[in-house]
PDB file of C-alpha atoms in Angstrom:
ATOM      1  CA  UNK A  17     -41.963  57.958 114.129  1.00  0.00           C
ATOM      2  CA  UNK A  18     -38.663  58.953 115.056  1.00  0.00           C
ATOM      3  CA  UNK A  19     -36.406  55.929 115.421  1.00  0.00           C
ATOM      4  CA  UNK A  20     -35.357  56.565 119.209  1.00  0.00           C
ATOM      5  CA  UNK A  21     -39.057  56.772 120.037  1.00  0.00           C
ATOM      6  CA  UNK A  22     -39.952  53.388 118.664  1.00  0.00           C
ATOM      7  CA  UNK A  23     -36.571  52.010 120.195  1.00  0.00           C
ATOM      8  CA  UNK A  24     -37.457  53.118 123.760  1.00  0.00           C
ATOM      9  CA  UNK A  25     -40.800  51.775 123.261  1.00  0.00           C
ATOM     10  CA  UNK A  26     -39.637  48.260 122.107  1.00  0.00           C
ATOM     11  CA  UNK A  27     -37.113  48.400 124.761  1.00  0.00           C
ATOM     12  CA  UNK A  28     -39.704  48.227 127.521  1.00  0.00           C
ATOM     13  CA  UNK A  29     -41.958  45.620 125.787  1.00  0.00           C
ATOM     14  CA  UNK A  30     -42.420  42.203 126.762  1.00  0.00           C
ATOM     15  CA  UNK A  31     -43.121  41.074 123.016  1.00  0.00           C
ATOM     16  CA  UNK A  32     -42.127  42.439 119.947  1.00  0.00           C
ATOM     17  CA  UNK A  33     -43.117  41.712 116.457  1.00  0.00           C
ATOM     18  CA  UNK A  34     -42.509  43.288 113.362  1.00  0.00           C
ATOM     19  CA  UNK A  35     -43.082  42.516 109.704  1.00  0.00           C
ATOM     20  CA  UNK A  36     -39.860  42.077 108.122  1.00  0.00           C
ATOM     21  CA  UNK A  37     -36.153  42.262 108.495  1.00  0.00           C
ATOM     22  CA  UNK A  38     -35.863  45.907 106.888  1.00  0.00           C
ATOM     23  CA  UNK A  39     -38.101  47.090 109.596  1.00  0.00           C
ATOM     24  CA  UNK A  40     -36.044  45.089 112.745  1.00  0.00           C
ATOM     25  CA  UNK A  41     -32.791  46.566 111.071  1.00  0.00           C
ATOM     26  CA  UNK A  42     -34.136  49.998 110.479  1.00  0.00           C
ATOM     27  CA  UNK A  43     -35.216  50.261 114.256  1.00  0.00           C
ATOM     28  CA  UNK A  44     -31.949  48.323 115.336  1.00  0.00           C
ATOM     29  CA  UNK A  45     -33.913  45.845 117.274  1.00  0.00           C
ATOM     30  CA  UNK A  46     -32.636  42.667 118.490  1.00  0.00           C
ATOM     31  CA  UNK A  47     -31.782  40.188 115.765  1.00  0.00           C
ATOM     32  CA  UNK A  48     -33.804  37.580 117.585  1.00  0.00           C
ATOM     33  CA  UNK A  49     -37.186  39.985 117.129  1.00  0.00           C
ATOM     34  CA  UNK A  50     -40.181  38.031 116.241  1.00  0.00           C
ATOM     35  CA  UNK A  51     -40.876  38.629 112.491  1.00  0.00           C
ATOM     36  CA  UNK A  52     -44.538  37.589 111.091  1.00  0.00           C
ATOM     37  CA  UNK A  53     -46.721  38.694 108.303  1.00  0.00           C
ATOM     38  CA  UNK A  54     -49.386  41.300 109.175  1.00  0.00           C
ATOM     39  CA  UNK A  55     -52.026  40.745 111.549  1.00  0.00           C
ATOM     40  CA  UNK A  56     -54.249  41.750 108.525  1.00  0.00           C
ATOM     41  CA  UNK A  57     -54.016  38.064 107.643  1.00  0.00           C
ATOM     42  CA  UNK A  58     -55.934  36.728 110.570  1.00  0.00           C
ATOM     43  CA  UNK A  59     -58.367  39.581 110.290  1.00  0.00           C
ATOM     44  CA  UNK A  60     -59.444  38.512 106.649  1.00  0.00           C
ATOM     45  CA  UNK A  61     -59.131  34.658 107.719  1.00  0.00           C
ATOM     46  CA  UNK A  62     -61.359  35.427 110.439  1.00  0.00           C
ATOM     47  CA  UNK A  63     -63.922  37.598 108.441  1.00  0.00           C
ATOM     48  CA  UNK A  64     -63.954  36.249 104.734  1.00  0.00           C
ATOM     49  CA  UNK A  65     -63.932  33.021 103.057  1.00  0.00           C
ATOM     50  CA  UNK A  66     -60.391  32.771 101.782  1.00  0.00           C
ATOM     51  CA  UNK A  67     -59.627  30.345  98.881  1.00  0.00           C
ATOM     52  CA  UNK A  68     -57.193  30.388  95.998  1.00  0.00           C
ATOM     53  CA  UNK A  69     -59.018  31.119  92.534  1.00  0.00           C
ATOM     54  CA  UNK A  70     -58.267  29.645  89.290  1.00  0.00           C
ATOM     55  CA  UNK A  71     -55.280  30.432  87.527  1.00  0.00           C
ATOM     56  CA  UNK A  72     -57.524  31.098  84.288  1.00  0.00           C
ATOM     57  CA  UNK A  73     -59.102  34.320  86.077  1.00  0.00           C
ATOM     58  CA  UNK A  74     -59.103  37.418  84.076  1.00  0.00           C
ATOM     59  CA  UNK A  75     -59.815  40.317  86.636  1.00  0.00           C
ATOM     60  CA  UNK A  76     -56.937  42.165  88.097  1.00  0.00           C
ATOM     61  CA  UNK A  77     -57.487  44.713  90.909  1.00  0.00           C
ATOM     62  CA  UNK A  78     -55.016  47.702  90.506  1.00  0.00           C
ATOM     63  CA  UNK A  79     -54.148  48.759  94.160  1.00  0.00           C
ATOM     64  CA  UNK A  80     -52.643  52.153  93.981  1.00  0.00           C
ATOM     65  CA  UNK A  81     -50.555  54.259  96.473  1.00  0.00           C
ATOM     66  CA  UNK A  82     -51.747  57.546  95.602  1.00  0.00           C
ATOM     67  CA  UNK A  83     -48.954  59.333  97.570  1.00  0.00           C
ATOM     68  CA  UNK A  84     -46.133  57.015  95.979  1.00  0.00           C
ATOM     69  CA  UNK A  85     -47.587  56.135  92.446  1.00  0.00           C
ATOM     70  CA  UNK A  86     -46.775  58.882  90.023  1.00  0.00           C
ATOM     71  CA  UNK A  87     -50.304  60.269  88.432  1.00  0.00           C
ATOM     72  CA  UNK A  88     -49.048  59.714  84.989  1.00  0.00           C
ATOM     73  CA  UNK A  89     -48.556  55.630  86.074  1.00  0.00           C
ATOM     74  CA  UNK A  90     -52.151  55.085  87.012  1.00  0.00           C
ATOM     75  CA  UNK A  91     -53.541  55.221  83.408  1.00  0.00           C
ATOM     76  CA  UNK A  92     -50.375  53.359  81.863  1.00  0.00           C
ATOM     77  CA  UNK A  93     -50.936  50.510  84.341  1.00  0.00           C
ATOM     78  CA  UNK A  94     -54.814  50.488  83.369  1.00  0.00           C
ATOM     79  CA  UNK A  95     -53.668  50.271  79.700  1.00  0.00           C
ATOM     80  CA  UNK A  96     -51.132  47.599  80.045  1.00  0.00           C
ATOM     81  CA  UNK A  97     -53.503  45.294  82.321  1.00  0.00           C
ATOM     82  CA  UNK A  98     -56.323  45.884  79.237  1.00  0.00           C
ATOM     83  CA  UNK A  99     -53.902  45.436  76.437  1.00  0.00           C
ATOM     84  CA  UNK A 100     -52.917  41.943  77.984  1.00  0.00           C
ATOM     85  CA  UNK A 101     -56.348  40.791  77.917  1.00  0.00           C
ATOM     86  CA  UNK A 102     -57.304  41.327  81.772  1.00  0.00           C
ATOM     87  CA  UNK A 103     -60.432  43.174  83.153  1.00  0.00           C
ATOM     88  CA  UNK A 104     -59.080  46.384  85.301  1.00  0.00           C
ATOM     89  CA  UNK A 105     -60.177  47.321  88.745  1.00  0.00           C
ATOM     90  CA  UNK A 106     -59.161  49.855  90.975  1.00  0.00           C
ATOM     91  CA  UNK A 107     -58.824  50.849  94.465  1.00  0.00           C
ATOM     92  CA  UNK A 108     -56.919  53.540  96.424  1.00  0.00           C
ATOM     93  CA  UNK A 109     -57.151  51.136  99.218  1.00  0.00           C
ATOM     94  CA  UNK A 110     -58.274  54.217 101.573  1.00  0.00           C
ATOM     95  CA  UNK A 111     -61.434  53.593 103.708  1.00  0.00           C
ATOM     96  CA  UNK A 112     -63.869  56.318 103.497  1.00  0.00           C
ATOM     97  CA  UNK A 113     -67.933  56.652 104.149  1.00  0.00           C
ATOM     98  CA  UNK A 114     -68.321  55.794 100.418  1.00  0.00           C
ATOM     99  CA  UNK A 115     -66.048  53.079 100.453  1.00  0.00           C
ATOM    100  CA  UNK A 116     -65.996  50.928 103.704  1.00  0.00           C
ATOM    101  CA  UNK A 117     -63.280  48.668 104.521  1.00  0.00           C
ATOM    102  CA  UNK A 118     -65.513  45.711 103.916  1.00  0.00           C
ATOM    103  CA  UNK A 119     -66.153  46.953 100.472  1.00  0.00           C
ATOM    104  CA  UNK A 120     -62.622  47.453  99.427  1.00  0.00           C
ATOM    105  CA  UNK A 121     -61.607  43.929 100.879  1.00  0.00           C
ATOM    106  CA  UNK A 122     -64.600  42.428  99.026  1.00  0.00           C
ATOM    107  CA  UNK A 123     -62.552  43.760  95.622  1.00  0.00           C
ATOM    108  CA  UNK A 124     -59.725  41.553  96.751  1.00  0.00           C
ATOM    109  CA  UNK A 125     -61.808  38.758  97.515  1.00  0.00           C
ATOM    110  CA  UNK A 126     -63.785  39.058  94.118  1.00  0.00           C
ATOM    111  CA  UNK A 127     -60.505  39.720  92.195  1.00  0.00           C
ATOM    112  CA  UNK A 128     -58.391  36.990  90.444  1.00  0.00           C
ATOM    113  CA  UNK A 129     -54.945  38.991  90.529  1.00  0.00           C
ATOM    114  CA  UNK A 130     -53.556  42.425  92.084  1.00  0.00           C
ATOM    115  CA  UNK A 131     -51.229  44.835  90.701  1.00  0.00           C
ATOM    116  CA  UNK A 132     -50.142  47.007  93.442  1.00  0.00           C
ATOM    117  CA  UNK A 133     -47.880  50.216  94.420  1.00  0.00           C
ATOM    118  CA  UNK A 134     -48.845  49.927  97.879  1.00  0.00           C
ATOM    119  CA  UNK A 135     -47.883  47.433 100.684  1.00  0.00           C
ATOM    120  CA  UNK A 136     -51.029  46.795 102.086  1.00  0.00           C
ATOM    121  CA  UNK A 137     -52.233  45.969  98.630  1.00  0.00           C
ATOM    122  CA  UNK A 138     -49.581  43.073  98.682  1.00  0.00           C
ATOM    123  CA  UNK A 139     -50.551  41.923 101.891  1.00  0.00           C
ATOM    124  CA  UNK A 140     -54.076  41.909 101.480  1.00  0.00           C
ATOM    125  CA  UNK A 141     -53.743  40.122  98.102  1.00  0.00           C
ATOM    126  CA  UNK A 142     -51.563  37.521 100.109  1.00  0.00           C
ATOM    127  CA  UNK A 143     -54.297  37.099 102.605  1.00  0.00           C
ATOM    128  CA  UNK A 144     -56.582  36.265 100.187  1.00  0.00           C
ATOM    129  CA  UNK A 145     -54.437  33.889  98.335  1.00  0.00           C
ATOM    130  CA  UNK A 146     -54.241  36.326  95.329  1.00  0.00           C
ATOM    131  CA  UNK A 147     -51.114  36.393  93.613  1.00  0.00           C
ATOM    132  CA  UNK A 148     -49.972  39.918  92.946  1.00  0.00           C
ATOM    133  CA  UNK A 149     -47.466  41.986  90.996  1.00  0.00           C
ATOM    134  CA  UNK A 150     -45.903  44.553  93.257  1.00  0.00           C
ATOM    135  CA  UNK A 151     -44.521  47.553  91.394  1.00  0.00           C
ATOM    136  CA  UNK A 152     -42.034  48.861  94.048  1.00  0.00           C
ATOM    137  CA  UNK A 153     -41.757  52.722  94.790  1.00  0.00           C
ATOM    138  CA  UNK A 154     -41.193  51.752  98.349  1.00  0.00           C
ATOM    139  CA  UNK A 155     -38.531  49.321  99.958  1.00  0.00           C
ATOM    140  CA  UNK A 156     -41.335  48.076 102.320  1.00  0.00           C
ATOM    141  CA  UNK A 157     -43.355  46.453  99.504  1.00  0.00           C
ATOM    142  CA  UNK A 158     -39.960  44.670  98.059  1.00  0.00           C
ATOM    143  CA  UNK A 159     -39.243  43.486 101.689  1.00  0.00           C
ATOM    144  CA  UNK A 160     -42.503  41.982 102.098  1.00  0.00           C
ATOM    145  CA  UNK A 161     -42.178  40.036  98.598  1.00  0.00           C
ATOM    146  CA  UNK A 162     -38.886  38.681  99.488  1.00  0.00           C
ATOM    147  CA  UNK A 163     -39.751  37.232 102.647  1.00  0.00           C
ATOM    148  CA  UNK A 164     -43.270  35.923 102.055  1.00  0.00           C
ATOM    149  CA  UNK A 165     -43.511  35.518  98.247  1.00  0.00           C
ATOM    150  CA  UNK A 166     -46.857  35.050  96.864  1.00  0.00           C
ATOM    151  CA  UNK A 167     -46.285  37.124  93.827  1.00  0.00           C
ATOM    152  CA  UNK A 168     -43.280  38.920  92.091  1.00  0.00           C
ATOM    153  CA  UNK A 169     -42.095  42.471  92.475  1.00  0.00           C
ATOM    154  CA  UNK A 170     -40.901  44.720  89.796  1.00  0.00           C
ATOM    155  CA  UNK A 171     -39.005  48.004  89.866  1.00  0.00           C
ATOM    156  CA  UNK A 172     -40.001  49.241  86.731  1.00  0.00           C
ATOM    157  CA  UNK A 173     -43.606  49.643  85.038  1.00  0.00           C
ATOM    158  CA  UNK A 174     -41.695  48.473  81.790  1.00  0.00           C
ATOM    159  CA  UNK A 175     -41.572  45.311  83.181  1.00  0.00           C
ATOM    160  CA  UNK A 176     -45.323  45.013  83.774  1.00  0.00           C
ATOM    161  CA  UNK A 177     -46.415  43.774  80.291  1.00  0.00           C
ATOM    162  CA  UNK A 178     -43.817  41.119  80.310  1.00  0.00           C
ATOM    163  CA  UNK A 179     -44.800  39.688  83.557  1.00  0.00           C
ATOM    164  CA  UNK A 180     -48.429  39.557  82.879  1.00  0.00           C
ATOM    165  CA  UNK A 181     -47.710  37.800  79.555  1.00  0.00           C
ATOM    166  CA  UNK A 182     -46.077  34.746  81.767  1.00  0.00           C
ATOM    167  CA  UNK A 183     -47.202  32.860  84.802  1.00  0.00           C
ATOM    168  CA  UNK A 184     -44.302  33.746  86.959  1.00  0.00           C
ATOM    169  CA  UNK A 185     -46.419  35.936  89.043  1.00  0.00           C
ATOM    170  CA  UNK A 186     -49.158  33.395  89.660  1.00  0.00           C
ATOM    171  CA  UNK A 187     -46.807  32.137  92.624  1.00  0.00           C
ATOM    172  CA  UNK A 188     -47.867  30.121  95.478  1.00  0.00           C
ATOM    173  CA  UNK A 189     -47.349  31.516  98.570  1.00  0.00           C
ATOM    174  CA  UNK A 190     -46.905  29.875 102.104  1.00  0.00           C
ATOM    175  CA  UNK A 191     -50.028  31.318 103.378  1.00  0.00           C
ATOM    176  CA  UNK A 192     -51.063  28.499 105.893  1.00  0.00           C
ATOM    177  CA  UNK A 193     -47.479  28.691 107.686  1.00  0.00           C
ATOM    178  CA  UNK A 194     -47.671  32.596 107.921  1.00  0.00           C
ATOM    179  CA  UNK A 195     -51.123  32.789 109.163  1.00  0.00           C
ATOM    180  CA  UNK A 196     -49.930  30.129 111.748  1.00  0.00           C
ATOM    181  CA  UNK A 197     -47.154  32.390 112.661  1.00  0.00           C
ATOM    182  CA  UNK A 198     -49.374  35.476 113.156  1.00  0.00           C
ATOM    183  CA  UNK A 199     -51.886  33.535 115.165  1.00  0.00           C
ATOM    184  CA  UNK A 200     -49.045  32.032 117.434  1.00  0.00           C
ATOM    185  CA  UNK A 201     -47.920  35.304 118.067  1.00  0.00           C
ATOM    186  CA  UNK A 202     -51.478  36.570 118.862  1.00  0.00           C
ATOM    187  CA  UNK A 203     -52.008  33.504 121.374  1.00  0.00           C
ATOM    188  CA  UNK A 204     -48.596  34.467 122.867  1.00  0.00           C
ATOM    189  CA  UNK A 205     -49.678  38.029 123.500  1.00  0.00           C
ATOM    190  CA  UNK A 206     -52.998  36.840 124.925  1.00  0.00           C
ATOM    191  CA  UNK A 207     -51.026  34.590 127.343  1.00  0.00           C
ATOM    192  CA  UNK A 208     -48.684  37.604 128.469  1.00  0.00           C
ATOM    193  CA  UNK A 209     -51.545  39.990 129.247  1.00  0.00           C
ATOM    194  CA  UNK A 210     -53.667  37.347 131.008  1.00  0.00           C
ATOM    195  CA  UNK A 211     -51.244  35.419 132.613  1.00  0.00           C
TER     196      UNK A 211
END
């Protein structure tokens, strides 16, 4: 979307919320613009049972961004995950008639960890309290990881095996605080439209 269009919409808005400083700064929004994690956190919290899993789990979901992740990378990611002793699961994170949204989200709920090249792969992993490894082909995923944590972000596929061999990626997040911040913004929005 053109920057001028977004700026004109935000200039007229009573409330503005963005996911990170990268978005705020790109659109040259007010420095006091509200920043919270994605509303996906609330949807998942309201729809699914959300609980951290044991750190001994062995199922890794690979959430691929098919438009950004080079095609040769997908089999490499699978090979690295399996060679380090994990069970490999895969999603493109794209809803279709064959794979409805709830089935995709259930994959996140059932896995232990996530390896993702997709921003919403990291967001959904975070929403399910699943530690993730973000392989960044996009600055948005890096910005999300920097601001909210809950996993690690790498910029080179060659780092994946080493990261999987350690426990650093099994990072704790501040999930409850971020969930509350999104809910608080939602309540503020509700008060504005009903008041």
